[in-house]
Structure formats: structure tokens, C-alpha cells
Short mmCIF file of C-alpha atoms in Angstrom, two decimals:
data_model
loop_
_atom_site.label_atom_id
_atom_site.label_comp_id
_atom_site.label_asym_id
_atom_site.label_seq_id
_atom_site.Cartn_x
_atom_site.Cartn_y
_atom_site.Cartn_z
CA MET A 22 65.43 -27.86 -41.20
CA SER A 23 66.70 -30.21 -43.92
CA ILE A 24 68.93 -28.87 -46.68
CA GLN A 25 67.16 -28.36 -49.99
CA TYR A 26 69.72 -26.29 -51.86
CA TYR A 27 73.31 -27.29 -52.29
CA TRP A 28 75.81 -25.45 -54.49
CA GLU A 29 74.91 -27.66 -57.47
CA ASP A 30 71.26 -26.55 -57.21
CA LEU A 31 71.99 -22.81 -57.54
CA ALA A 32 71.67 -22.18 -61.27
CA VAL A 33 73.18 -19.08 -62.83
CA GLY A 34 70.34 -16.75 -63.81
CA SER A 35 67.88 -18.15 -61.28
CA VAL A 36 65.81 -15.47 -59.56
CA ARG A 37 64.39 -15.74 -56.04
CA GLU A 38 61.76 -13.54 -54.44
CA LEU A 39 62.90 -13.32 -50.83
CA GLY A 40 59.83 -11.70 -49.34
CA SER A 41 58.98 -8.39 -47.71
CA THR A 42 59.41 -6.66 -44.40
CA VAL A 43 58.18 -3.41 -42.86
CA VAL A 44 60.47 -1.25 -40.74
CA THR A 45 59.05 0.99 -38.01
CA ALA A 46 60.26 4.33 -36.62
CA GLU A 47 61.01 2.59 -33.32
CA GLU A 48 63.16 -0.04 -35.01
CA ILE A 49 65.02 2.62 -37.01
CA LYS A 50 65.86 4.54 -33.84
CA GLU A 51 66.77 1.43 -31.85
CA PHE A 52 69.24 0.24 -34.49
CA ALA A 53 70.70 3.74 -34.87
CA GLU A 54 71.17 4.19 -31.11
CA GLN A 55 73.13 0.97 -31.01
CA PHE A 56 75.18 1.20 -34.20
CA ASP A 57 74.79 4.44 -36.18
CA PRO A 58 73.82 7.36 -33.92
CA GLN A 59 73.72 10.09 -36.56
CA PRO A 60 70.93 12.65 -36.03
CA PHE A 61 69.05 11.85 -39.28
CA HIS A 62 68.69 8.21 -38.14
CA LEU A 63 67.58 9.09 -34.59
CA ASP A 64 65.25 12.03 -34.71
CA GLU A 65 62.31 13.05 -36.93
CA LEU A 66 63.10 16.77 -36.89
CA ALA A 67 66.81 16.24 -37.64
CA GLY A 68 65.73 13.93 -40.46
CA ARG A 69 63.37 16.53 -41.95
CA ARG A 70 66.16 19.11 -41.87
CA SER A 71 68.66 16.72 -43.52
CA ILE A 72 69.26 16.07 -47.23
CA TYR A 73 67.00 13.00 -46.84
CA GLY A 74 63.89 15.03 -46.02
CA GLY A 75 62.91 12.72 -43.18
CA MET A 76 64.30 10.40 -40.51
CA CYS A 77 65.65 7.35 -42.34
CA ALA A 78 67.18 3.99 -41.50
CA SER A 79 70.92 3.45 -41.20
CA GLY A 80 72.22 1.81 -44.35
CA TRP A 81 73.54 -1.01 -42.13
CA HIS A 82 70.03 -1.52 -40.82
CA THR A 83 68.71 -1.82 -44.39
CA CYS A 84 71.43 -4.35 -45.20
CA SER A 85 70.64 -6.30 -42.02
CA LEU A 86 66.93 -6.41 -42.93
CA ALA A 87 67.89 -7.75 -46.37
CA MET A 88 70.04 -10.37 -44.65
CA ARG A 89 67.17 -11.50 -42.43
CA LEU A 90 64.91 -11.99 -45.46
CA THR A 91 67.72 -13.86 -47.22
CA VAL A 92 68.23 -16.24 -44.30
CA GLU A 93 64.52 -16.79 -43.65
CA ASN A 94 63.51 -17.35 -47.25
CA PHE A 95 66.58 -18.97 -48.76
CA LEU A 96 69.74 -19.64 -46.76
CA ARG A 97 68.19 -21.62 -43.93
CA GLU A 98 67.08 -24.24 -46.45
CA SER A 99 70.52 -24.25 -48.05
CA SER A 100 74.03 -25.49 -47.33
CA SER A 101 75.19 -21.86 -46.86
CA LEU A 102 78.60 -21.46 -45.23
CA GLY A 103 78.70 -17.67 -45.09
CA SER A 104 80.24 -15.01 -47.29
CA PRO A 105 83.74 -13.66 -47.90
CA GLY A 106 82.51 -10.26 -49.05
CA LEU A 107 80.51 -7.89 -51.22
CA GLU A 108 80.88 -5.42 -54.09
CA ASN A 109 78.84 -2.53 -55.45
CA LEU A 110 76.82 -1.92 -52.32
CA ARG A 111 74.55 1.05 -53.06
CA TRP A 112 72.09 2.81 -50.78
CA LEU A 113 70.03 4.33 -53.59
CA LYS A 114 67.13 5.92 -51.71
CA PRO A 115 66.48 6.56 -48.03
CA VAL A 116 64.35 4.02 -46.12
CA PHE A 117 61.66 5.79 -44.09
CA PRO A 118 59.47 4.54 -41.21
CA ASP A 119 56.73 2.12 -42.29
CA ASP A 120 58.32 1.50 -45.68
CA ARG A 121 57.57 -1.99 -46.99
CA LEU A 122 60.77 -3.44 -48.43
CA THR A 123 60.76 -6.33 -50.91
CA LEU A 124 63.90 -8.29 -51.77
CA THR A 125 64.91 -10.11 -54.94
CA HIS A 126 68.02 -12.23 -55.43
CA VAL A 127 69.56 -13.40 -58.69
CA ILE A 128 72.54 -15.69 -59.14
CA LEU A 129 75.10 -14.13 -61.50
CA GLU A 130 77.98 -16.61 -61.46
CA SER A 131 78.96 -19.95 -59.99
CA ARG A 132 82.28 -21.75 -59.58
CA PRO A 133 83.96 -24.40 -57.43
CA MET A 134 86.19 -23.15 -54.61
CA ARG A 135 89.74 -24.11 -55.43
CA SER A 136 90.98 -24.30 -51.86
CA ARG A 137 87.99 -26.36 -50.61
CA PRO A 138 86.75 -29.14 -52.92
CA GLU A 139 83.61 -29.60 -50.78
CA VAL A 140 82.56 -25.95 -51.25
CA GLY A 141 81.28 -23.92 -54.20
CA ILE A 142 80.99 -20.16 -54.58
CA VAL A 143 78.17 -18.17 -56.15
CA ARG A 144 78.07 -14.46 -56.94
CA SER A 145 74.63 -12.93 -56.54
CA ARG A 146 72.88 -9.58 -56.82
CA TRP A 147 70.34 -8.41 -54.27
CA GLU A 148 67.86 -5.66 -55.03
CA MET A 149 65.45 -4.22 -52.49
CA VAL A 150 62.57 -1.95 -53.48
CA ASN A 151 60.10 0.02 -51.39
CA GLN A 152 56.29 0.05 -51.68
CA ASP A 153 56.53 2.55 -54.56
CA GLY A 154 58.84 0.27 -56.53
CA GLU A 155 61.86 2.53 -55.92
CA LYS A 156 65.13 0.68 -55.52
CA VAL A 157 66.55 1.45 -52.06
CA LEU A 158 69.41 -1.08 -51.90
CA GLN A 159 71.56 -3.00 -54.33
CA MET A 160 74.57 -5.20 -53.65
CA GLU A 161 76.55 -8.00 -55.22
CA GLY A 162 77.90 -10.64 -52.90
CA TYR A 163 79.81 -13.86 -52.82
CA GLY A 164 78.33 -16.83 -51.00
CA MET A 165 79.93 -20.14 -50.07
CA PHE A 166 77.73 -23.25 -50.22
CA GLY A 167 78.43 -26.87 -49.39
CA ARG A 168 78.39 -29.19 -52.43
CA ARG A 169 76.41 -32.39 -52.86
CA HIS A 170 79.56 -34.00 -54.25
CA PRO A 171 83.11 -32.68 -53.72
CA ALA A 172 85.00 -31.39 -56.74
CA THR A 173 87.04 -34.11 -58.47
CA PRO A 174 90.76 -33.53 -59.03
CA GLU A 175 89.97 -33.25 -62.78
CA GLU A 176 87.43 -30.48 -62.14
CA LEU A 177 89.89 -28.52 -59.99
CA ALA A 178 92.66 -28.99 -62.57
CA ARG A 179 90.35 -27.65 -65.30
CA ILE A 180 89.55 -24.56 -63.21
CA GLU A 181 93.25 -23.94 -62.61
CA ALA A 182 93.90 -24.23 -66.34
CA GLU A 183 91.03 -21.87 -67.23
CA ARG A 184 92.25 -19.40 -64.68
CA GLY A 185 95.79 -19.69 -66.01
CA SER A 186 94.65 -18.89 -69.55
CA GLY A 187 92.38 -16.02 -68.45
CA MET B 264 78.38 18.86 -30.64
CA SER B 265 79.94 21.52 -32.83
CA ILE B 266 81.29 20.60 -36.24
CA GLN B 267 85.07 20.32 -36.39
CA TYR B 268 85.52 18.59 -39.74
CA TYR B 269 84.03 19.84 -42.96
CA TRP B 270 84.79 18.40 -46.39
CA GLU B 271 87.69 20.84 -46.87
CA ASP B 272 89.35 19.49 -43.70
CA LEU B 273 89.49 15.86 -44.86
CA ALA B 274 92.91 15.59 -46.50
CA VAL B 275 93.68 12.76 -48.88
CA GLY B 276 96.07 10.36 -47.15
CA SER B 277 95.06 11.36 -43.63
CA VAL B 278 94.75 8.40 -41.26
CA ARG B 279 92.40 8.25 -38.27
CA GLU B 280 92.46 5.75 -35.42
CA LEU B 281 88.78 5.22 -34.64
CA GLY B 282 89.12 3.29 -31.41
CA SER B 283 88.33 -0.22 -30.21
CA THR B 284 85.34 -2.26 -29.11
CA VAL B 285 84.82 -5.71 -27.61
CA VAL B 286 81.96 -7.92 -28.76
CA THR B 287 80.46 -10.50 -26.39
CA ALA B 288 78.85 -13.88 -27.09
CA GLU B 289 75.51 -12.46 -25.93
CA GLU B 290 75.74 -9.54 -28.37
CA ILE B 291 76.71 -11.87 -31.24
CA LYS B 292 73.65 -14.06 -30.57
CA GLU B 293 71.30 -11.12 -30.07
CA PHE B 294 72.28 -9.52 -33.38
CA ALA B 295 72.08 -12.87 -35.19
CA GLU B 296 68.62 -13.68 -33.78
CA GLN B 297 67.37 -10.38 -35.11
CA PHE B 298 69.12 -10.16 -38.47
CA ASP B 299 71.21 -13.21 -39.43
CA PRO B 300 69.91 -16.38 -37.77
CA GLN B 301 72.39 -18.83 -39.26
CA PRO B 302 73.48 -21.60 -36.85
CA PHE B 303 77.16 -20.59 -36.76
CA HIS B 304 76.16 -17.11 -35.50
CA LEU B 305 73.70 -18.40 -32.88
CA ASP B 306 75.13 -21.45 -31.22
CA GLU B 307 78.58 -22.41 -29.89
CA LEU B 308 78.35 -26.05 -30.93
CA ALA B 309 77.12 -25.25 -34.44
CA GLY B 310 79.97 -22.73 -34.67
CA ARG B 311 82.59 -25.30 -33.64
CA ARG B 312 81.26 -27.71 -36.26
CA SER B 313 81.30 -25.02 -39.00
CA ILE B 314 84.15 -23.98 -41.27
CA TYR B 315 84.79 -21.09 -38.82
CA GLY B 316 85.76 -23.37 -35.93
CA GLY B 317 83.65 -21.41 -33.45
CA MET B 318 80.53 -19.30 -33.10
CA CYS B 319 81.27 -16.01 -34.87
CA ALA B 320 79.57 -12.66 -35.45
CA SER B 321 77.41 -11.93 -38.47
CA GLY B 322 79.38 -9.92 -41.00
CA TRP B 323 76.65 -7.27 -40.75
CA HIS B 324 77.25 -7.10 -37.03
CA THR B 325 80.97 -6.51 -37.62
CA CYS B 326 80.16 -3.74 -40.12
CA SER B 327 77.70 -2.19 -37.67
CA LEU B 328 80.33 -2.20 -34.91
CA ALA B 329 82.75 -0.47 -37.30
CA MET B 330 80.04 2.10 -38.05
CA ARG B 331 79.50 2.81 -34.36
CA LEU B 332 83.20 3.49 -33.85
CA THR B 333 83.22 5.68 -36.97
CA VAL B 334 80.30 7.77 -35.73
CA GLU B 335 81.57 8.05 -32.14
CA ASN B 336 85.15 8.90 -33.00
CA PHE B 337 84.83 10.85 -36.22
CA LEU B 338 81.48 11.48 -37.91
CA ARG B 339 79.69 13.08 -34.97
CA GLU B 340 82.28 15.86 -34.98
CA SER B 341 81.94 16.24 -38.75
CA SER B 342 79.49 17.60 -41.31
CA SER B 343 78.71 14.01 -42.43
CA LEU B 344 75.63 13.66 -44.62
CA GLY B 345 75.67 9.89 -45.00
CA SER B 346 76.95 7.55 -47.69
CA PRO B 347 75.79 6.47 -51.14
CA GLY B 348 77.59 3.12 -50.99
CA LEU B 349 80.61 0.90 -50.58
CA GLU B 350 83.03 -1.25 -52.56
CA ASN B 351 85.40 -4.11 -51.77
CA LEU B 352 83.75 -5.15 -48.52
CA ARG B 353 85.69 -8.17 -47.23
CA TRP B 354 85.06 -10.26 -44.14
CA LEU B 355 88.61 -11.60 -43.92
CA LYS B 356 88.53 -13.55 -40.64
CA PRO B 357 85.71 -14.60 -38.32
CA VAL B 358 84.99 -12.39 -35.30
CA PHE B 359 84.68 -14.50 -32.13
CA PRO B 360 83.21 -13.68 -28.70
CA ASP B 361 85.38 -11.33 -26.63
CA ASP B 362 87.47 -10.28 -29.61
CA ARG B 363 88.77 -6.73 -29.26
CA LEU B 364 88.34 -4.96 -32.60
CA THR B 365 90.31 -1.84 -33.53
CA LEU B 366 89.38 0.37 -36.46
CA THR B 367 91.51 2.56 -38.73
CA HIS B 368 90.24 4.89 -41.44
CA VAL B 369 92.22 6.47 -44.28
CA ILE B 370 90.99 8.98 -46.85
CA LEU B 371 91.84 7.81 -50.37
CA GLU B 372 90.22 10.43 -52.59
CA SER B 373 88.26 13.67 -52.38
CA ARG B 374 86.14 15.60 -54.86
CA PRO B 375 83.29 18.11 -54.99
CA MET B 376 79.81 16.71 -55.63
CA ARG B 377 78.71 17.99 -59.00
CA SER B 378 74.98 17.87 -58.28
CA ARG B 379 75.27 19.63 -54.87
CA PRO B 380 77.73 22.55 -54.68
CA GLU B 381 77.45 22.59 -50.88
CA VAL B 382 78.58 18.95 -50.56
CA GLY B 383 81.89 17.16 -51.12
CA ILE B 384 82.58 13.44 -51.43
CA VAL B 385 85.46 11.45 -49.99
CA ARG B 386 86.39 7.85 -50.65
CA SER B 387 87.87 6.08 -47.63
CA ARG B 388 89.15 2.70 -46.58
CA TRP B 389 88.30 1.12 -43.24
CA GLU B 390 90.36 -1.68 -41.76
CA MET B 391 89.46 -3.50 -38.57
CA VAL B 392 91.89 -5.82 -36.79
CA ASN B 393 91.43 -8.14 -33.83
CA GLN B 394 93.58 -8.36 -30.68
CA ASP B 395 96.08 -10.55 -32.56
CA GLY B 396 96.51 -7.95 -35.30
CA GLU B 397 94.60 -10.08 -37.83
CA LYS B 398 92.52 -8.07 -40.27
CA VAL B 399 88.86 -9.11 -39.88
CA LEU B 400 87.14 -6.45 -42.01
CA GLN B 401 88.06 -4.17 -44.88
CA MET B 402 85.84 -1.89 -46.91
CA GLU B 403 86.04 1.17 -49.14
CA GLY B 404 83.21 3.63 -48.89
CA TYR B 405 81.99 6.93 -50.18
CA GLY B 406 81.00 9.61 -47.69
CA MET B 407 79.20 12.90 -48.29
CA PHE B 408 80.25 15.88 -46.15
CA GLY B 409 78.99 19.44 -45.99
CA ARG B 410 81.49 22.04 -47.23
CA ARG B 411 82.68 25.15 -45.41
CA HIS B 412 82.19 27.07 -48.65
CA PRO B 413 80.04 25.91 -51.57
CA ALA B 414 81.77 25.07 -54.82
CA THR B 415 82.08 28.05 -57.16
CA PRO B 416 80.72 27.78 -60.72
CA GLU B 417 84.37 27.85 -61.90
CA GLU B 418 85.26 24.88 -59.69
CA LEU B 419 82.29 22.86 -60.94
CA ALA B 420 83.10 23.76 -64.56
CA ARG B 421 86.69 22.56 -64.05
CA ILE B 422 85.45 19.23 -62.65
CA GLU B 423 83.12 18.79 -65.63
CA ALA B 424 86.01 19.52 -68.00
CA GLU B 425 88.36 17.07 -66.22
CA ARG B 426 85.67 14.42 -66.26
CA GLY B 427 85.05 15.06 -69.94
CA SER B 428 88.72 14.62 -70.79
CA GLY B 429 89.13 11.51 -68.58
#
């Protein structure tokens, strides 16, 4: 797969529709058995008796499904180098079996990486909604992307100066 | 499993050692194929050529491993009702095959849940280190726990008042 998106191509404010996925009861249980074996993720009856009103996916499963859509519909055509972290991760509504989840991604901020002139950083927000348009997941993350052209010493000096005055 | 820890039992400042786990190359690839198919999570050579210097686990895999330790060594003996979200999630170092990861959990804050008198909320920090003592993961999360005794109207009124004056 050839690279279509380098750091320079990721404009602040640009919105990407990253597709949809459906999660089944079997998948919810399989993930939970492996990584999050709490009763409301494993068993229909325990789910119905819980504050969620039904068996629901582990929040880590929901995040992982969002990641798969992000890789398939964006990152694998990009110069992505991974992520140092996330903020404001919110599991807003439970994800139930057979929910259809649709992901949107918007770029909030972009800057060169001071320690690596060949890398730029973007800050993005992901939002995932279910088939009823209810937001189930929101998070803001940092992503590192290779640049088409490395930062010049002047560019890095300017960033230092801006940071110093901030 | 009977419940040992209710919200009232989770003291601010208390530290819990949540055990260790080892992640194999096969597990790293299997998770990545399913949820994060980026080359540096799937293939040794691509990993060596990446900024990580070796094939490494998806950050979501690392989080999911931390969750499993948290459930096995804490939450399944508690009145845990799940989590509304997280802050300050940081993937600080790559996780490589055969790394032994050890998790610690500290309770930072505790308060009643205003909308549900039978539930309390704690804010916690997780830290995961590898066999060399390097921190690979850090996150701060909110957890909901059932209470031994529901909040009284007086308690909820006091919280409202404190919030109002804050």
C-alpha cells in the first residue's frame, strides 16, 4: 500500500468518515473472556440485571473496534508512526450486541515534533455513534506521522520560540 | 465470588499491586490482526525498521492486558459497575514480545455519584512497568462502585453545596 497521507497533508479541521462495523454477542463475549471478564460483558442475564440493562461490550473492545476502522480507512494509507497517548476518553453509552458503530475523525491541531525533525504530531478527536445516532465513544488522541520533508532548523527554532513565549 | 470491596472500602491513597503478565509475539500479532493491523505490530522486520526498533504490541492490547489484571486481581472481588472514561492515557515505551508487565493501581479521589445514591465514583491511576522497571503505560480512570449503604439526602445535599461553592 503506497503512502497517500503524510503529516503535511493532514489539515486542521479536516473531517474523515472512517466507516462502520457491527459487533456481535459472540465477539463481545470472546473479547471479555480474554481481557475484561466482568459479568455484564460475559452474560446476557448478568447484563440485564446490571446498570446497563443488557450485556454490553468492554470499553476496551469498543476502543479496539474504533482502532480497526481507523487503520483500515485511514492509517494504512498514511505515514502513521503510532501514538504517544490519549485524553478525554469517554464511554458515553453501552455498546450492545448487533449495534452498528460508525466512526468519525477530525483533526484538531498539528505541529512539528521537536525531538524528531522527520515527524509531525496531530491531535484528533474520534467520535463513534450507534445506529440510533447516540454517541457511544469519544476520545482525543495524539498521532505521530512521517513528514514529506523534515523540519528545517528555522522551523524548529520558531517552534521553540513560540513555546518559550507561551 | 462474594463482594469484598464496596465503594466505602476504597480509601484514597490506597495502593494495590495487581500482578504481572507476559505477552508473547503470537499474542501481539493476533491482537494486531484483529484490531490494529499496522506493520510494526504485525511483523518483526517492519518493527525493526520502525521508530520502535522492534515489533511491539498495539497500545490497545497493552490497555486490555492491564484491564485483565485489574479484573482478575481487584474488580472481580468488588462491586464494580464499570467506568465512564479515562484521562491522561500514555503509552510511554513500546511493549515487546516476552515482556513481563506488572501493574499497580492507586486511588486518587473518591466521591458519591450525585445521580445514583447507591453508587460511588473513584478516580485511580494505573501504572504498568516492564521487567526492566520502565514505565510502559499510565492512565487515570474513573470507576463506578456499588455502595454498602446508599447516600443519604443530607450527604447528597452537602455534595451539591460543595460543588456550588467550588
